[in-house]
Short mmCIF file of C-alpha atoms in Angstrom, two decimals:
data_model
loop_
_atom_site.label_atom_id
_atom_site.label_comp_id
_atom_site.label_asym_id
_atom_site.label_seq_id
_atom_site.Cartn_x
_atom_site.Cartn_y
_atom_site.Cartn_z
CA UNK A 1 -10.45 -4.29 -25.60
CA UNK A 2 -7.62 -3.52 -23.26
CA UNK A 3 -8.26 0.44 -23.76
CA UNK A 4 -12.07 -0.81 -23.30
CA UNK A 5 -11.49 -2.24 -20.12
CA UNK A 6 -9.58 0.87 -18.47
CA UNK A 7 -12.54 2.92 -19.78
CA UNK A 8 -14.77 1.08 -18.07
CA UNK A 9 -13.00 0.50 -14.88
CA UNK A 10 -12.53 4.87 -15.01
CA UNK A 11 -16.59 5.23 -15.87
CA UNK A 12 -17.54 2.75 -13.27
CA UNK A 13 -15.81 3.89 -10.82
CA UNK A 14 -17.08 7.68 -10.76
CA UNK A 15 -20.74 6.06 -11.36
CA UNK A 16 -20.32 3.59 -8.68
CA UNK A 17 -18.96 5.54 -6.03
CA UNK A 18 -21.93 7.62 -5.28
CA UNK A 19 -23.99 4.56 -4.98
CA UNK A 20 -21.94 2.79 -2.25
CA UNK A 21 -21.82 6.29 -0.74
CA UNK A 22 -25.83 6.26 -0.17
CA UNK A 23 -25.08 2.42 0.64
CA UNK A 24 -22.73 3.26 3.21
CA UNK A 25 -24.98 5.49 5.11
CA UNK A 26 -27.83 3.27 4.64
CA UNK A 27 -25.97 0.50 6.42
CA UNK A 28 -24.29 2.51 9.02
CA UNK A 29 -20.86 2.39 7.18
CA UNK A 30 -19.54 5.50 8.62
CA UNK A 31 -16.36 7.34 10.06
CA UNK A 32 -17.08 9.05 13.55
CA UNK A 33 -14.49 11.82 14.12
CA UNK A 34 -12.15 11.45 17.60
CA UNK A 35 -8.85 12.52 18.74
CA UNK A 36 -6.96 10.73 16.02
CA UNK A 37 -8.96 11.89 12.79
CA UNK A 38 -8.44 14.84 10.90
CA UNK A 39 -12.24 15.35 9.86
CA UNK A 40 -14.70 16.84 11.85
CA UNK A 41 -18.33 15.58 10.90
CA UNK A 42 -19.23 11.89 10.21
CA UNK A 43 -17.81 10.55 6.84
CA UNK A 44 -18.91 7.64 4.60
CA UNK A 45 -16.67 4.88 4.18
CA UNK A 46 -16.86 1.87 2.39
CA UNK A 47 -15.87 3.70 -1.13
CA UNK A 48 -12.85 0.76 -1.45
CA UNK A 49 -16.03 -1.20 -2.73
CA UNK A 50 -16.66 1.12 -6.13
CA UNK A 51 -12.40 0.38 -6.49
CA UNK A 52 -13.11 -3.34 -6.11
CA UNK A 53 -16.74 -3.26 -8.67
CA UNK A 54 -14.71 -1.17 -10.89
CA UNK A 55 -11.82 -3.60 -11.13
CA UNK A 56 -14.28 -6.56 -11.23
CA UNK A 57 -16.00 -4.82 -14.54
CA UNK A 58 -12.72 -4.58 -16.05
CA UNK A 59 -11.58 -8.07 -15.42
CA UNK A 60 -14.87 -9.18 -17.21
CA UNK A 61 -14.44 -7.64 -20.19
CA UNK A 62 -10.80 -8.58 -20.22
CA UNK A 63 -10.70 -12.17 -19.14
CA UNK A 64 -7.05 -12.13 -18.17
CA UNK A 65 -5.80 -15.67 -18.35
CA UNK A 66 -3.33 -16.77 -15.49
CA UNK A 67 -3.03 -19.80 -12.98
CA UNK A 68 -3.51 -17.46 -10.49
CA UNK A 69 -6.07 -15.56 -11.26
CA UNK A 70 -9.23 -16.96 -9.75
CA UNK A 71 -7.23 -17.50 -6.15
CA UNK A 72 -6.40 -13.89 -6.17
CA UNK A 73 -9.95 -13.05 -6.73
CA UNK A 74 -11.36 -15.21 -4.08
CA UNK A 75 -8.46 -13.73 -2.02
CA UNK A 76 -9.66 -10.33 -2.95
CA UNK A 77 -13.65 -11.58 -2.26
CA UNK A 78 -11.95 -12.52 1.34
CA UNK A 79 -10.27 -9.20 1.85
CA UNK A 80 -13.55 -7.04 0.64
CA UNK A 81 -15.77 -9.03 3.13
CA UNK A 82 -13.55 -8.40 6.00
CA UNK A 83 -12.94 -4.89 4.89
CA UNK A 84 -16.83 -4.23 4.23
CA UNK A 85 -17.70 -5.67 7.85
CA UNK A 86 -15.09 -3.72 9.35
CA UNK A 87 -16.49 -0.65 8.20
CA UNK A 88 -19.78 -1.29 9.40
CA UNK A 89 -19.16 -3.23 12.68
CA UNK A 90 -15.65 -2.24 13.64
CA UNK A 91 -13.89 -5.43 13.71
CA UNK A 92 -10.99 -6.39 16.05
CA UNK A 93 -7.85 -6.39 14.81
CA UNK A 94 -7.24 -10.12 15.25
CA UNK A 95 -10.57 -10.43 13.03
CA UNK A 96 -9.13 -8.09 10.50
CA UNK A 97 -5.93 -10.35 10.77
CA UNK A 98 -7.31 -13.30 10.06
CA UNK A 99 -9.36 -12.34 7.13
CA UNK A 100 -5.98 -11.06 5.59
CA UNK A 101 -4.05 -14.65 6.99
CA UNK A 102 -6.93 -16.46 4.90
CA UNK A 103 -6.74 -14.26 1.96
CA UNK A 104 -2.93 -14.43 1.56
CA UNK A 105 -3.48 -18.65 2.17
CA UNK A 106 -5.26 -18.81 -0.87
CA UNK A 107 -2.91 -17.04 -3.12
CA UNK A 108 -0.16 -18.94 -1.58
CA UNK A 109 -1.16 -22.70 -1.65
CA UNK A 110 -3.69 -22.54 -4.89
CA UNK A 111 -2.48 -19.59 -6.92
CA UNK A 112 1.30 -20.94 -6.63
CA UNK A 113 2.20 -17.34 -5.82
CA UNK A 114 5.78 -17.62 -3.34
CA UNK A 115 9.15 -16.68 -2.97
CA UNK A 116 11.00 -19.58 -3.28
CA UNK A 117 14.54 -18.41 -4.13
CA UNK A 118 16.86 -15.44 -5.18
CA UNK A 119 20.13 -15.31 -7.06
CA UNK A 120 22.55 -13.42 -4.62
CA UNK A 121 24.32 -10.49 -6.28
CA UNK A 122 27.67 -12.07 -5.56
CA UNK A 123 27.18 -15.21 -7.15
CA UNK A 124 25.02 -18.29 -5.45
CA UNK A 125 21.75 -19.36 -4.78
CA UNK A 126 19.29 -18.77 -1.39
CA UNK A 127 16.74 -20.97 -1.36
CA UNK A 128 14.17 -20.53 1.63
CA UNK A 129 12.71 -23.89 1.70
CA UNK A 130 10.03 -24.10 4.20
CA UNK A 131 10.42 -20.44 5.12
CA UNK A 132 8.87 -19.25 1.90
CA UNK A 133 5.62 -19.83 2.81
CA UNK A 134 5.84 -17.73 5.83
CA UNK A 135 7.78 -15.49 4.21
CA UNK A 136 5.22 -14.70 1.43
CA UNK A 137 2.40 -14.57 3.95
CA UNK A 138 4.30 -11.76 5.95
CA UNK A 139 4.57 -10.03 2.63
CA UNK A 140 1.14 -10.48 1.82
CA UNK A 141 -0.29 -9.03 5.34
CA UNK A 142 2.48 -6.57 5.70
CA UNK A 143 1.58 -4.98 3.09
CA UNK A 144 -1.85 -5.09 2.86
CA UNK A 145 -1.53 -3.31 6.59
CA UNK A 146 0.78 -0.46 5.08
CA UNK A 147 -1.22 0.70 2.88
CA UNK A 148 -4.39 0.59 5.64
CA UNK A 149 -1.86 2.48 8.18
CA UNK A 150 -1.34 5.74 5.62
CA UNK A 151 -5.11 5.90 4.96
CA UNK A 152 -5.59 9.07 7.43
CA UNK A 153 -5.98 12.00 5.13
CA UNK A 154 -8.05 13.00 2.19
CA UNK A 155 -6.97 11.03 -1.18
CA UNK A 156 -3.65 10.03 0.66
CA UNK A 157 -4.02 5.90 0.22
CA UNK A 158 -5.70 6.20 -3.03
CA UNK A 159 -3.41 8.65 -4.46
CA UNK A 160 0.09 6.64 -3.21
CA UNK A 161 -1.62 3.16 -4.27
CA UNK A 162 -2.64 4.60 -7.66
CA UNK A 163 1.34 6.13 -7.68
CA UNK A 164 2.54 2.52 -6.76
CA UNK A 165 0.24 0.19 -9.10
CA UNK A 166 1.46 2.95 -12.30
CA UNK A 167 5.28 1.79 -11.21
CA UNK A 168 4.67 -1.71 -11.11
CA UNK A 169 2.68 -1.41 -14.42
CA UNK A 170 5.66 0.36 -15.91
CA UNK A 171 8.11 -2.65 -14.39
CA UNK A 172 5.94 -5.16 -15.69
CA UNK A 173 6.33 -3.40 -19.09
CA UNK A 174 10.23 -3.68 -18.74
CA UNK A 175 10.38 -7.43 -17.95
CA UNK A 176 7.42 -8.31 -20.64
CA UNK A 177 4.99 -9.26 -17.63
CA UNK A 178 1.74 -8.66 -19.71
CA UNK A 179 -0.64 -9.86 -16.83
CA UNK A 180 0.74 -7.50 -13.66
CA UNK A 181 0.84 -4.78 -16.57
CA UNK A 182 -2.95 -5.14 -17.31
CA UNK A 183 -3.81 -6.12 -13.55
CA UNK A 184 -1.72 -2.99 -12.31
CA UNK A 185 -3.30 -0.11 -14.79
CA UNK A 186 -6.82 -1.05 -14.38
CA UNK A 187 -6.76 -1.10 -10.31
CA UNK A 188 -4.89 2.10 -11.06
CA UNK A 189 -7.87 3.40 -13.24
CA UNK A 190 -10.09 2.53 -10.76
CA UNK A 191 -8.42 4.56 -8.09
CA UNK A 192 -8.16 7.55 -10.28
CA UNK A 193 -12.27 7.38 -10.70
CA UNK A 194 -12.45 7.20 -7.21
CA UNK A 195 -10.21 10.17 -6.33
CA UNK A 196 -12.59 12.78 -8.15
CA UNK A 197 -14.69 11.62 -4.70
CA UNK A 198 -12.37 11.28 -2.37
CA UNK A 199 -9.52 14.31 -2.76
CA UNK A 200 -9.82 16.94 -0.52
CA UNK A 201 -12.35 18.05 0.32
CA UNK A 202 -13.75 14.09 0.54
CA UNK A 203 -17.17 13.32 -0.40
CA UNK A 204 -16.18 9.28 1.12
CA UNK A 205 -13.30 7.48 2.50
CA UNK A 206 -12.30 4.15 0.89
CA UNK A 207 -12.67 2.47 4.32
CA UNK A 208 -10.56 -0.48 5.47
CA UNK A 209 -12.59 -2.09 2.41
CA UNK A 210 -10.23 -0.34 0.30
CA UNK A 211 -7.25 0.23 1.94
CA UNK A 212 -6.95 -3.71 2.61
CA UNK A 213 -7.94 -4.53 -0.94
CA UNK A 214 -5.43 -2.09 -2.42
CA UNK A 215 -2.99 -3.24 -0.19
CA UNK A 216 -3.50 -6.95 -0.76
CA UNK A 217 -3.58 -6.52 -4.61
CA UNK A 218 0.04 -4.65 -4.66
CA UNK A 219 1.55 -7.17 -2.66
CA UNK A 220 0.08 -9.79 -4.79
CA UNK A 221 1.13 -8.22 -8.20
CA UNK A 222 4.53 -7.04 -6.79
CA UNK A 223 5.36 -10.97 -6.03
CA UNK A 224 3.97 -11.80 -9.12
CA UNK A 225 6.31 -9.64 -11.10
CA UNK A 226 9.48 -10.01 -9.16
CA UNK A 227 9.47 -13.58 -7.10
CA UNK A 228 12.51 -16.03 -8.14
CA UNK A 229 14.63 -13.93 -9.35
CA UNK A 230 17.65 -11.57 -8.29
CA UNK A 231 18.10 -10.11 -5.21
CA UNK A 232 17.44 -6.99 -7.06
CA UNK A 233 14.55 -7.51 -8.30
CA UNK A 234 13.47 -8.41 -4.68
CA UNK A 235 14.82 -5.44 -3.80
CA UNK A 236 12.64 -3.27 -6.29
CA UNK A 237 9.14 -3.72 -4.64
CA UNK A 238 10.08 -2.54 -1.63
CA UNK A 239 11.51 0.46 -3.02
CA UNK A 240 8.42 1.13 -5.26
CA UNK A 241 6.40 1.01 -1.68
CA UNK A 242 8.76 3.30 0.06
CA UNK A 243 6.37 5.29 1.87
CA UNK A 244 3.90 2.44 3.50
CA UNK A 245 6.87 0.30 4.25
CA UNK A 246 8.96 3.09 5.79
CA UNK A 247 5.86 4.97 7.70
CA UNK A 248 5.23 1.45 8.92
CA UNK A 249 8.72 0.67 10.24
CA UNK A 250 9.16 3.93 11.82
CA UNK A 251 5.58 3.80 13.62
CA UNK A 252 6.85 0.46 15.19
CA UNK A 253 10.24 1.74 15.93
CA UNK A 254 8.53 4.98 17.59
CA UNK A 255 5.97 2.89 19.59
CA UNK A 256 8.88 0.64 21.18
CA UNK A 257 10.94 3.87 21.71
CA UNK A 258 7.93 5.03 23.95
CA UNK A 259 7.48 1.49 25.38
CA UNK A 260 4.18 1.37 23.66
CA UNK A 261 2.75 -1.83 22.08
CA UNK A 262 3.83 -2.08 18.46
CA UNK A 263 0.61 -2.21 17.01
CA UNK A 264 -1.24 0.20 18.98
CA UNK A 265 -2.87 3.35 16.90
CA UNK A 266 -1.42 6.89 17.17
CA UNK A 267 -0.80 10.27 16.13
CA UNK A 268 2.41 10.53 14.62
CA UNK A 269 2.32 9.00 11.49
CA UNK A 270 4.06 10.57 8.48
CA UNK A 271 1.12 12.58 7.63
CA UNK A 272 0.22 13.73 10.92
CA UNK A 273 4.17 14.84 11.35
CA UNK A 274 3.87 16.84 8.29
CA UNK A 275 0.72 18.68 9.75
CA UNK A 276 2.02 19.46 12.78
CA UNK A 277 5.25 21.16 11.15
CA UNK A 278 2.51 23.38 9.68
CA UNK A 279 1.35 21.76 6.07
CA UNK A 280 -2.37 22.06 4.92
CA UNK A 281 -4.42 19.05 4.63
CA UNK A 282 -3.82 19.56 0.80
CA UNK A 283 -0.17 19.88 0.68
CA UNK A 284 0.53 17.44 3.17
CA UNK A 285 -1.18 14.59 0.42
CA UNK A 286 0.78 16.47 -2.36
CA UNK A 287 4.03 16.18 -0.62
CA UNK A 288 3.57 12.65 0.19
CA UNK A 289 2.62 12.05 -3.53
CA UNK A 290 5.82 13.39 -4.51
CA UNK A 291 7.75 10.91 -1.88
CA UNK A 292 5.70 8.06 -3.33
CA UNK A 293 5.81 9.25 -7.02
CA UNK A 294 10.39 9.56 -5.89
CA UNK A 295 10.34 6.23 -4.76
CA UNK A 296 8.56 4.78 -7.59
CA UNK A 297 11.40 6.73 -10.04
CA UNK A 298 14.09 5.23 -8.15
CA UNK A 299 12.79 1.93 -8.04
CA UNK A 300 12.59 2.04 -12.04
CA UNK A 301 15.93 3.31 -12.18
CA UNK A 302 17.14 0.58 -9.39
CA UNK A 303 15.99 -2.00 -12.07
CA UNK A 304 18.35 -0.70 -14.56
CA UNK A 305 21.54 -0.07 -12.74
CA UNK A 306 24.23 -2.28 -12.38
CA UNK A 307 24.92 -3.95 -9.18
CA UNK A 308 27.16 -1.43 -7.71
CA UNK A 309 25.12 1.62 -8.90
CA UNK A 310 21.77 -0.45 -7.41
CA UNK A 311 23.62 -0.71 -4.18
CA UNK A 312 24.90 3.07 -4.55
CA UNK A 313 21.14 4.20 -4.93
CA UNK A 314 19.98 2.16 -2.09
CA UNK A 315 22.76 4.11 0.06
CA UNK A 316 21.78 7.56 -0.77
CA UNK A 317 18.09 6.36 -0.38
CA UNK A 318 18.47 5.03 3.10
CA UNK A 319 20.52 8.11 3.97
CA UNK A 320 18.08 10.46 2.85
CA UNK A 321 15.12 8.70 4.22
CA UNK A 322 16.68 8.69 7.81
CA UNK A 323 17.52 12.14 7.83
CA UNK A 324 13.90 13.04 6.54
CA UNK A 325 12.42 10.87 9.39
CA UNK A 326 14.48 12.58 11.84
CA UNK A 327 14.32 16.18 10.64
CA UNK A 328 10.30 15.64 10.93
CA UNK A 329 10.37 13.54 13.96
CA UNK A 330 8.50 10.54 12.71
CA UNK A 331 10.25 7.97 14.73
CA UNK A 332 9.56 10.46 17.78
CA UNK A 333 11.38 13.62 18.55
CA UNK A 334 13.93 12.17 20.75
CA UNK A 335 15.37 9.45 17.68
CA UNK A 336 17.99 11.79 15.92
CA UNK A 337 20.82 9.17 15.45
CA UNK A 338 22.51 10.74 12.36
CA UNK A 339 21.74 14.52 13.47
CA UNK A 340 23.19 13.91 16.32
CA UNK A 341 26.29 12.09 14.96
CA UNK A 342 26.87 15.07 12.28
CA UNK A 343 26.40 17.90 14.96
CA UNK A 344 29.17 16.30 16.99
CA UNK A 345 31.53 16.14 14.51
#
């Protein structure tokens, strides 16, 4: 039944995407070129609806049992509705944030998905108490938007999400979490089917419908897979989602350094910087796929390492990430503290 559901999700994604493409044109869910976009013609959005429907097909076949299943689906519906309306009418940032917050609140209060406490690496327990709800809310909304922010090139968000989901499935397999394993793989297969139409040159974009849905699901599944355990386990999903998290973090740093609002859109994200350096559209996407895969592999190694090995791996990752960020100018051309320090020596 499991393999049947994977096949069904893949086939449904391939069949439904062209139908959603026609629907997008009919309802006016299109993406027009502007100074921030890299495409030069009007493109249909709403592709995430095909991913969502393919995912639902697999869920109806599998009927996975988990107390959080119904709240997750309700939250996903709210996110999908928010994304569909935004792809059609372009909602304000506040309206989108409200939809994401309501969806997150449903899985927190009705699904019991919270970061309650962590076991500290050198002994003791850090109980978050009343902070557990706001921390969980920030995580879900933050990752939901992080996936949305990297959705700037053909196949980028779908591919990075697929890599994150496969990594999540691998971690769930190691930890024996069947529910997260099944859900992550079904979503990954749905994304792969969509990529047949979304990889460069794309015939359809996933739009906010897809980016918000995938971000929401990845954030929730990561919490289900790693909540209430050790400090190391809390770091795993952060490492696994290194590309969207670091891109979002340095976007905020860049805007603050330039005295701009932290969430104001710009054209200096990771994919923009790589394009500016001279890489082609496809090369840029493949490079970011490679970076995402390295983060995923690091997360798997991190989970199996001893404490000091895990700490060493994190230090190496952070230093390598910082050097990469400074070289390509992700936080701005003037932000080069580490490179300047090396030059002084």
